[in-house]
Amino acid sequence: MSSLSRELVFLILQFLEEEKFKESVHKLEQESGFFFNMKYFEEKVQAGEWDEVEKYLSGFTKVDDNRYSMKIFFEIRKQKYLEALDRQDKPKAVEILVTDLKVFSTFNEELYKEITQLLTLNNFRENEQLSKYGDTKTARNIMLVELKKLIEANPLFRDKLVFPTLRSSRLRTLINQSRCRTGKPIRYSCYGFRKSLPGVDFSLNWQHQLCKNPRPNPDIKTLFTDHTCTPPNGAVAPPPVTLPVAAVAKPAAYTPIGPHGPFQPAAAAASANALAGWMANAAASSSVQAAVVTASSIPVPPNQVPIVKRPRTPPGTITMLDYQNPDHEQLMKRLRPAQSVEEVTYPTPPRHQTWSQDDLPRTVALALHQGSAVTSMDFHPSHHTLLLVGSTSAEITLWEVGLREKLVSKPFKIWDMTACSLQFQAAVKDVIVNRVAWSPDGNYVGAAFSKHLIHLYAYSGSNDLRQHLEVDAHAGSVNDLAFAYPNKQLCVITCGDDKLVKVWDLSGRKLYTLEGHEAPVYSVCPHHKENIQFIFSTAIDGKIKAWLYDNTGSKVDYDAPGHFCTTMLYSADGSRLFSCGTSKEGDSFLVEWNESEGAIKRTYTGFRRKSNGVVQFDTTQNHFLAAGEDHQIKFWDMDNVNLLTHTDAEGGLPLLPRLRFNKEGNLLAVSTTDNGIKILATAAGLRSLRTVEAPSFEALRTPIEAAALKNGVDTMPRNMEKARTVEDSTEKVKPWQLAEIVEPVQCRLVTLPESTDNSNKIARLLYTNNGVGILALGSNGIQKLWKWSRNEQNPSGKATASVVPQHWQPNSGLLMTNDVSGVNLEEAVPCIALSKNDSYVMSAAGGKVSLFNMMTFKVMTTFMPPPPASTFLAFHPLDNNIIAIGMEDSTIHIYNVKSKLKGHMKRISGLAFSTTLNILVSSGADAQLCVWSIDTWEKRRLVTIQLPAGKAAAGDTRVQFHSDQTRLLVFHETQLAIYDASKMECIRQWVPQEQLSAPISYAAYSCNSMLIYATFCDGNVGVFDADTLKLRCRVAPSAYMSQSQLNGSQPVYPLVVAAHPQEPNQFAVGLNDGTVKVIEPTESESKWGVSPPADNGMLNGRPASSSATSSHAPEQIQR
């Protein structure tokens, strides 16, 4: 709408207000969206007229416009919900929850769950964060203060909060002037204005006739003041009235759930342009920091960035950080050029300053023969010598480069032709692989093909790639594929020639279709900053777009250098963004982006010639870039635009070689012209390859044999002797060694307060699903909860061994105590299960099963009184209304389904659901495993675990599913075992031996299922590779126990171990003296040892058979 039409609306609003047409005034305010009447808004909020409040707001903003708008609507709807609960109108509260508040669950599921839990309370003030909620009037007034600040800080309300200064009855004046109908019509800047209000036209003519120096065809720029022509001497007429623009500081996070959370003052002033960095400091604070300030409140010197410390959050405060996820405003500004941006940032950690060219893999270590031209490569995220390759033959190949062996080869074929579109069936020829990629956890392999399809394989170790999913994903070529974890769910992101980006879950269900590109989409780059998950995509027209995981369209539209095909990558630590591409003219560009300003930070030089294709690149070690061009690999220091060095890998590289670093940056795979791959290595990389390679094979190899091909591999490339010389000159080959943690300084450790109680053993131990707490069930039937707070020492608020948590209890002082009346606690088998949303915990200790509210610790209900007593509990992972309860009499009750399963001979000691296989696996003290169909609850299979000779079928057997929901960890005091649950076949087994010869007390997968933590009855903890069951680290009791525990009269050892749900290298142990300890590697090590090499005759000075693992014949346990 033009400026004069806008001004006319203000004149009409003034007229309606003067004439007391109140309803019409506010309706026009809302419909035009030109003026937000704060006084009227306050009246409606204080009156609790919520429908009118939201209707009025809808003229200015929608709930998902930006973070401010979302917070405004959330506060209003939360208040409406609390008022319904306060008047005990539960049906209305449920309606508000489902219709009004449900929209926020997409962005902060945890908060929505907590709000839902308020329905279970007789008085929502029992929630600690709402304990100070007063009466309704007071609550509305406090909320109103917060809403006003949010509105003032919201850019969408800028220019709309102040009514322009007008002379009274200005519209009447113009109409009266129109009666003087003299002179010819003059030109003004509002097209069509004459038809809408001709009287104003005559008024403007009349004003022009009164000018002392009338000019022909003058422009009329405002209706607020009478028109006068500019004097001929160049004097300037008084400017029209303009609406003031308030400069604001944007909030870094949201307030607690409590209604009285005050707004914190802004830590530093910021200009209006400070909103340009869409996520420069996402989640920087746990409280709202929004205040209307002027740009000059706190002056900032030019070129200087203010540093702001993170404000503390009061202990126990429930923050709303996750509401930053849909921050559309920030996302729209991420790549937007900004002028004079004054950002509030945090100090970055010092960069490593001792890099040299020796840290670059430039020595050719070996060559592999692929058989067809390589199109894509990716190293396994944790097995650093495992290389995945895609080629022009559409074949997927898995190489163990250390052994120079092709482990798996999967030729292209359509798994289910009937599921493919007719368009694809007609086009299925000349298919090539465009992209191969590992999932971040290393459990899946993805392949994107040049015709419609993507394939997903499940990887379970060694040469096992199993078909998992085939999707007819795009019309035409699927140009790229990547994995990501939006909402903590592993998903696949694809893009294609149909100009679309799509997001799929692992069952093949399409979650999102992202539309907006006008050309085929060339690449995708998913990433996250704090709690904001997003996707960059690039198209062949050079457009870069950014998306959130929704269907609301792209948030960024920007041009890549060269305006053609571009790929984007982040540095390994996620702090720096780079892109590389080639223009249609053949010019290549490698650049780093300034994310806050959406501008190119630096452009790297060193490309020499025109290219007929697109240059590929990769990053490594948070310090180096590499690109393939001109038959060479070129390297740059990220902080220097000039070429650092280059290598031709002793020749044989194509014009634009493909390349890929392994995650440690000591190996680099490069494609060759003879349909092969060269592996370049640093000195450390050469040692890692030698560690994997069998020394006996090297010693026996003759020159003739060395020149021969083995499995298509050139085992003696031209530079092998050179590689050995380089290696020998640096350091002799060191055999792999087991990591031994024997001193407290070798790990990070925290003992949970108020946990030691010699009379109360820790029988069961759980992390909360959100990772911020630990729940322990003692042998006395009492549960304890510890929580970590978000603060300067622990900004994530997650469980950590670096900070002591708080022993948490509600204000009432209640304990979560199970019914143990008449129970012999020495014989009781405590059991516990936590609901998916951490709302409820279900437990028993020989008596009734109790269901506790995790906020109030109140018992919601009790059921299943003994006998028989409950011995194991498990929630169905997708439906917490289905509960499996194992009993002392060997039966299993399926609660809410009223099924009773019989198959075991002794008490139930373990239960595990698989949603992929749709089964329940139970284990018992009879050393048997039963498989039950979830659909019919019928028994499918019964398996007896393989016990050592002479060992009776006694002792608890427990089970846990791998994250792929197919492999099953089975542990007993005599063994660890991995089963393929689809067949219930044992594929790996380990028995106690040597340093770990005591009986196993407990075991658990790490959160990514890459490790297995096992505790032993002598106090040792073993960390095993989950694929091979090879021991990679031993944590001795001296590393984590006190001297009193080590020297006491009674042996102290862990009865149970639990793995953190998000941190794969953190675990907690519960000891038989009631102590709970959280253990992590040191920050310098960051992980528990390294993966052991394949057995090669000798391992760390011991016979390889001492690993006692078996992958083919589990009945023959090796010792």
PDB file of N, CA, C and O in Angstrom, residues 1037-1077:
ATOM      1  N   PRO A1037      38.907 -50.333  39.522  1.00  0.00           N
ATOM      2  CA  PRO A1037      38.214 -49.736  40.682  1.00  0.00           C
ATOM      3  C   PRO A1037      39.027 -48.619  41.331  1.00  0.00           C
ATOM      4  O   PRO A1037      38.459 -47.688  41.882  1.00  0.00           O
ATOM      5  N   SER A1038      40.354 -48.688  41.241  1.00  0.00           N
ATOM      6  CA  SER A1038      41.185 -47.638  41.836  1.00  0.00           C
ATOM      7  C   SER A1038      40.997 -46.290  41.154  1.00  0.00           C
ATOM      8  O   SER A1038      41.360 -45.253  41.710  1.00  0.00           O
ATOM      9  N   ALA A1039      40.423 -46.293  39.935  1.00  0.00           N
ATOM     10  CA  ALA A1039      40.220 -45.041  39.200  1.00  0.00           C
ATOM     11  C   ALA A1039      38.994 -44.284  39.670  1.00  0.00           C
ATOM     12  O   ALA A1039      38.936 -43.061  39.525  1.00  0.00           O
ATOM     13  N   TYR A1040      38.012 -44.978  40.252  1.00  0.00           N
ATOM     14  CA  TYR A1040      36.769 -44.290  40.577  1.00  0.00           C
ATOM     15  C   TYR A1040      36.267 -44.536  42.002  1.00  0.00           C
ATOM     16  O   TYR A1040      35.281 -43.914  42.420  1.00  0.00           O
ATOM     17  N   MET A1041      36.921 -45.403  42.758  1.00  0.00           N
ATOM     18  CA  MET A1041      36.500 -45.635  44.135  1.00  0.00           C
ATOM     19  C   MET A1041      37.426 -44.897  45.096  1.00  0.00           C
ATOM     20  O   MET A1041      38.612 -44.695  44.826  1.00  0.00           O
ATOM     21  N   SER A1042      36.873 -44.555  46.253  1.00  0.00           N
ATOM     22  CA  SER A1042      37.666 -43.910  47.297  1.00  0.00           C
ATOM     23  C   SER A1042      38.504 -44.960  48.020  1.00  0.00           C
ATOM     24  O   SER A1042      38.265 -46.164  47.905  1.00  0.00           O
ATOM     25  N   GLN A1043      39.458 -44.502  48.801  1.00  0.00           N
ATOM     26  CA  GLN A1043      40.298 -45.432  49.554  1.00  0.00           C
ATOM     27  C   GLN A1043      39.476 -46.221  50.567  1.00  0.00           C
ATOM     28  O   GLN A1043      39.730 -47.405  50.802  1.00  0.00           O
ATOM     29  N   SER A1044      38.482 -45.584  51.152  1.00  0.00           N
ATOM     30  CA  SER A1044      37.646 -46.307  52.119  1.00  0.00           C
ATOM     31  C   SER A1044      36.850 -47.411  51.441  1.00  0.00           C
ATOM     32  O   SER A1044      36.626 -48.473  52.030  1.00  0.00           O
ATOM     33  N   GLN A1045      36.416 -47.160  50.217  1.00  0.00           N
ATOM     34  CA  GLN A1045      35.707 -48.203  49.494  1.00  0.00           C
ATOM     35  C   GLN A1045      36.644 -49.336  49.098  1.00  0.00           C
ATOM     36  O   GLN A1045      36.282 -50.513  49.142  1.00  0.00           O
ATOM     37  N   LEU A1046      37.873 -48.976  48.708  1.00  0.00           N
ATOM     38  CA  LEU A1046      38.831 -49.996  48.279  1.00  0.00           C
ATOM     39  C   LEU A1046      39.337 -50.830  49.456  1.00  0.00           C
ATOM     40  O   LEU A1046      39.617 -52.031  49.289  1.00  0.00           O
ATOM     41  N   ASN A1047      39.440 -50.236  50.630  1.00  0.00           N
ATOM     42  CA  ASN A1047      40.038 -50.916  51.775  1.00  0.00           C
ATOM     43  C   ASN A1047      39.023 -51.376  52.806  1.00  0.00           C
ATOM     44  O   ASN A1047      39.399 -51.818  53.897  1.00  0.00           O
ATOM     45  N   GLY A1048      37.740 -51.255  52.507  1.00  0.00           N
ATOM     46  CA  GLY A1048      36.716 -51.640  53.471  1.00  0.00           C
ATOM     47  C   GLY A1048      36.672 -53.139  53.714  1.00  0.00           C
ATOM     48  O   GLY A1048      37.236 -53.942  52.960  1.00  0.00           O
ATOM     49  N   SER A1049      35.962 -53.509  54.759  1.00  0.00           N
ATOM     50  CA  SER A1049      35.858 -54.930  55.114  1.00  0.00           C
ATOM     51  C   SER A1049      35.011 -55.705  54.121  1.00  0.00           C
ATOM     52  O   SER A1049      35.194 -56.908  53.935  1.00  0.00           O
ATOM     53  N   GLN A1050      34.065 -55.038  53.499  1.00  0.00           N
ATOM     54  CA  GLN A1050      33.212 -55.676  52.501  1.00  0.00           C
ATOM     55  C   GLN A1050      33.598 -55.185  51.111  1.00  0.00           C
ATOM     56  O   GLN A1050      33.798 -53.993  50.913  1.00  0.00           O
ATOM     57  N   PRO A1051      33.699 -56.101  50.157  1.00  0.00           N
ATOM     58  CA  PRO A1051      34.053 -55.665  48.800  1.00  0.00           C
ATOM     59  C   PRO A1051      32.970 -54.773  48.199  1.00  0.00           C
ATOM     60  O   PRO A1051      31.778 -55.054  48.324  1.00  0.00           O
ATOM     61  N   VAL A1052      33.410 -53.708  47.573  1.00  0.00           N
ATOM     62  CA  VAL A1052      32.483 -52.776  46.910  1.00  0.00           C
ATOM     63  C   VAL A1052      32.639 -52.928  45.409  1.00  0.00           C
ATOM     64  O   VAL A1052      33.766 -52.955  44.900  1.00  0.00           O
ATOM     65  N   TYR A1053      31.521 -53.048  44.711  1.00  0.00           N
ATOM     66  CA  TYR A1053      31.576 -53.204  43.263  1.00  0.00           C
ATOM     67  C   TYR A1053      30.261 -52.710  42.663  1.00  0.00           C
ATOM     68  O   TYR A1053      29.247 -52.587  43.366  1.00  0.00           O
ATOM     69  N   PRO A1054      30.243 -52.405  41.367  1.00  0.00           N
ATOM     70  CA  PRO A1054      29.009 -51.909  40.742  1.00  0.00           C
ATOM     71  C   PRO A1054      28.025 -53.048  40.475  1.00  0.00           C
ATOM     72  O   PRO A1054      28.388 -54.096  39.944  1.00  0.00           O
ATOM     73  N   LEU A1055      26.792 -52.822  40.856  1.00  0.00           N
ATOM     74  CA  LEU A1055      25.723 -53.777  40.567  1.00  0.00           C
ATOM     75  C   LEU A1055      25.027 -53.470  39.248  1.00  0.00           C
ATOM     76  O   LEU A1055      24.402 -54.350  38.657  1.00  0.00           O
ATOM     77  N   VAL A1056      25.133 -52.213  38.803  1.00  0.00           N
ATOM     78  CA  VAL A1056      24.390 -51.804  37.613  1.00  0.00           C
ATOM     79  C   VAL A1056      25.131 -50.666  36.931  1.00  0.00           C
ATOM     80  O   VAL A1056      25.847 -49.895  37.586  1.00  0.00           O
ATOM     81  N   VAL A1057      24.988 -50.572  35.613  1.00  0.00           N
ATOM     82  CA  VAL A1057      25.573 -49.494  34.835  1.00  0.00           C
ATOM     83  C   VAL A1057      24.504 -48.919  33.923  1.00  0.00           C
ATOM     84  O   VAL A1057      23.616 -49.644  33.448  1.00  0.00           O
ATOM     85  N   ALA A1058      24.554 -47.603  33.713  1.00  0.00           N
ATOM     86  CA  ALA A1058      23.610 -46.927  32.815  1.00  0.00           C
ATOM     87  C   ALA A1058      24.390 -46.007  31.889  1.00  0.00           C
ATOM     88  O   ALA A1058      25.383 -45.403  32.306  1.00  0.00           O
ATOM     89  N   ALA A1059      23.955 -45.896  30.636  1.00  0.00           N
ATOM     90  CA  ALA A1059      24.626 -45.059  29.642  1.00  0.00           C
ATOM     91  C   ALA A1059      23.821 -43.787  29.415  1.00  0.00           C
ATOM     92  O   ALA A1059      22.585 -43.816  29.361  1.00  0.00           O
ATOM     93  N   HIS A1060      24.531 -42.666  29.283  1.00  0.00           N
ATOM     94  CA  HIS A1060      23.870 -41.381  29.034  1.00  0.00           C
ATOM     95  C   HIS A1060      23.116 -41.443  27.698  1.00  0.00           C
ATOM     96  O   HIS A1060      23.612 -42.010  26.717  1.00  0.00           O
ATOM     97  N   PRO A1061      21.906 -40.887  27.619  1.00  0.00           N
ATOM     98  CA  PRO A1061      21.102 -41.001  26.396  1.00  0.00           C
ATOM     99  C   PRO A1061      21.587 -40.172  25.217  1.00  0.00           C
ATOM    100  O   PRO A1061      21.115 -40.369  24.101  1.00  0.00           O
ATOM    101  N   GLN A1062      22.519 -39.210  25.446  1.00  0.00           N
ATOM    102  CA  GLN A1062      23.032 -38.402  24.333  1.00  0.00           C
ATOM    103  C   GLN A1062      24.555 -38.369  24.244  1.00  0.00           C
ATOM    104  O   GLN A1062      25.089 -38.044  23.184  1.00  0.00           O
ATOM    105  N   GLU A1063      25.249 -38.683  25.315  1.00  0.00           N
ATOM    106  CA  GLU A1063      26.710 -38.630  25.329  1.00  0.00           C
ATOM    107  C   GLU A1063      27.255 -40.059  25.322  1.00  0.00           C
ATOM    108  O   GLU A1063      27.208 -40.741  26.351  1.00  0.00           O
ATOM    109  N   PRO A1064      27.787 -40.533  24.185  1.00  0.00           N
ATOM    110  CA  PRO A1064      28.156 -41.947  24.096  1.00  0.00           C
ATOM    111  C   PRO A1064      29.306 -42.362  24.998  1.00  0.00           C
ATOM    112  O   PRO A1064      29.464 -43.549  25.275  1.00  0.00           O
ATOM    113  N   ASN A1065      30.123 -41.427  25.473  1.00  0.00           N
ATOM    114  CA  ASN A1065      31.269 -41.786  26.305  1.00  0.00           C
ATOM    115  C   ASN A1065      31.038 -41.515  27.783  1.00  0.00           C
ATOM    116  O   ASN A1065      31.979 -41.521  28.571  1.00  0.00           O
ATOM    117  N   GLN A1066      29.793 -41.286  28.176  1.00  0.00           N
ATOM    118  CA  GLN A1066      29.475 -41.086  29.592  1.00  0.00           C
ATOM    119  C   GLN A1066      28.628 -42.245  30.103  1.00  0.00           C
ATOM    120  O   GLN A1066      27.675 -42.662  29.461  1.00  0.00           O
ATOM    121  N   PHE A1067      28.999 -42.759  31.279  1.00  0.00           N
ATOM    122  CA  PHE A1067      28.176 -43.784  31.908  1.00  0.00           C
ATOM    123  C   PHE A1067      28.152 -43.546  33.412  1.00  0.00           C
ATOM    124  O   PHE A1067      28.967 -42.798  33.972  1.00  0.00           O
ATOM    125  N   ALA A1068      27.198 -44.182  34.062  1.00  0.00           N
ATOM    126  CA  ALA A1068      27.061 -44.088  35.513  1.00  0.00           C
ATOM    127  C   ALA A1068      27.000 -45.498  36.081  1.00  0.00           C
ATOM    128  O   ALA A1068      26.456 -46.408  35.448  1.00  0.00           O
ATOM    129  N   VAL A1069      27.563 -45.667  37.265  1.00  0.00           N
ATOM    130  CA  VAL A1069      27.515 -46.966  37.927  1.00  0.00           C
ATOM    131  C   VAL A1069      26.863 -46.804  39.292  1.00  0.00           C
ATOM    132  O   VAL A1069      27.048 -45.794  39.977  1.00  0.00           O
ATOM    133  N   GLY A1070      26.079 -47.797  39.676  1.00  0.00           N
ATOM    134  CA  GLY A1070      25.483 -47.862  41.002  1.00  0.00           C
ATOM    135  C   GLY A1070      26.128 -48.993  41.778  1.00  0.00           C
ATOM    136  O   GLY A1070      26.156 -50.139  41.308  1.00  0.00           O
ATOM    137  N   LEU A1071      26.681 -48.677  42.956  1.00  0.00           N
ATOM    138  CA  LEU A1071      27.472 -49.640  43.712  1.00  0.00           C
ATOM    139  C   LEU A1071      26.655 -50.309  44.808  1.00  0.00           C
ATOM    140  O   LEU A1071      25.568 -49.834  45.196  1.00  0.00           O
ATOM    141  N   ASN A1072      27.200 -51.405  45.324  1.00  0.00           N
ATOM    142  CA  ASN A1072      26.492 -52.153  46.358  1.00  0.00           C
ATOM    143  C   ASN A1072      26.558 -51.475  47.720  1.00  0.00           C
ATOM    144  O   ASN A1072      25.986 -51.977  48.688  1.00  0.00           O
ATOM    145  N   ASP A1073      27.260 -50.339  47.839  1.00  0.00           N
ATOM    146  CA  ASP A1073      27.235 -49.563  49.085  1.00  0.00           C
ATOM    147  C   ASP A1073      26.327 -48.346  48.968  1.00  0.00           C
ATOM    148  O   ASP A1073      26.373 -47.441  49.804  1.00  0.00           O
ATOM    149  N   GLY A1074      25.509 -48.305  47.923  1.00  0.00           N
ATOM    150  CA  GLY A1074      24.560 -47.217  47.745  1.00  0.00           C
ATOM    151  C   GLY A1074      25.094 -46.010  47.009  1.00  0.00           C
ATOM    152  O   GLY A1074      24.366 -45.033  46.796  1.00  0.00           O
ATOM    153  N   THR A1075      26.363 -46.051  46.585  1.00  0.00           N
ATOM    154  CA  THR A1075      26.978 -44.914  45.910  1.00  0.00           C
ATOM    155  C   THR A1075      26.656 -44.928  44.419  1.00  0.00           C
ATOM    156  O   THR A1075      26.599 -45.995  43.802  1.00  0.00           O
ATOM    157  N   VAL A1076      26.471 -43.744  43.853  1.00  0.00           N
ATOM    158  CA  VAL A1076      26.293 -43.583  42.410  1.00  0.00           C
ATOM    159  C   VAL A1076      27.394 -42.667  41.900  1.00  0.00           C
ATOM    160  O   VAL A1076      27.635 -41.596  42.470  1.00  0.00           O
ATOM    161  N   LYS A1077      28.066 -43.083  40.838  1.00  0.00           N
ATOM    162  CA  LYS A1077      29.162 -42.305  40.276  1.00  0.00           C
ATOM    163  C   LYS A1077      28.956 -42.145  38.772  1.00  0.00           C
ATOM    164  O   LYS A1077      28.532 -43.092  38.107  1.00  0.00           O
TER     165      LYS A1077
END
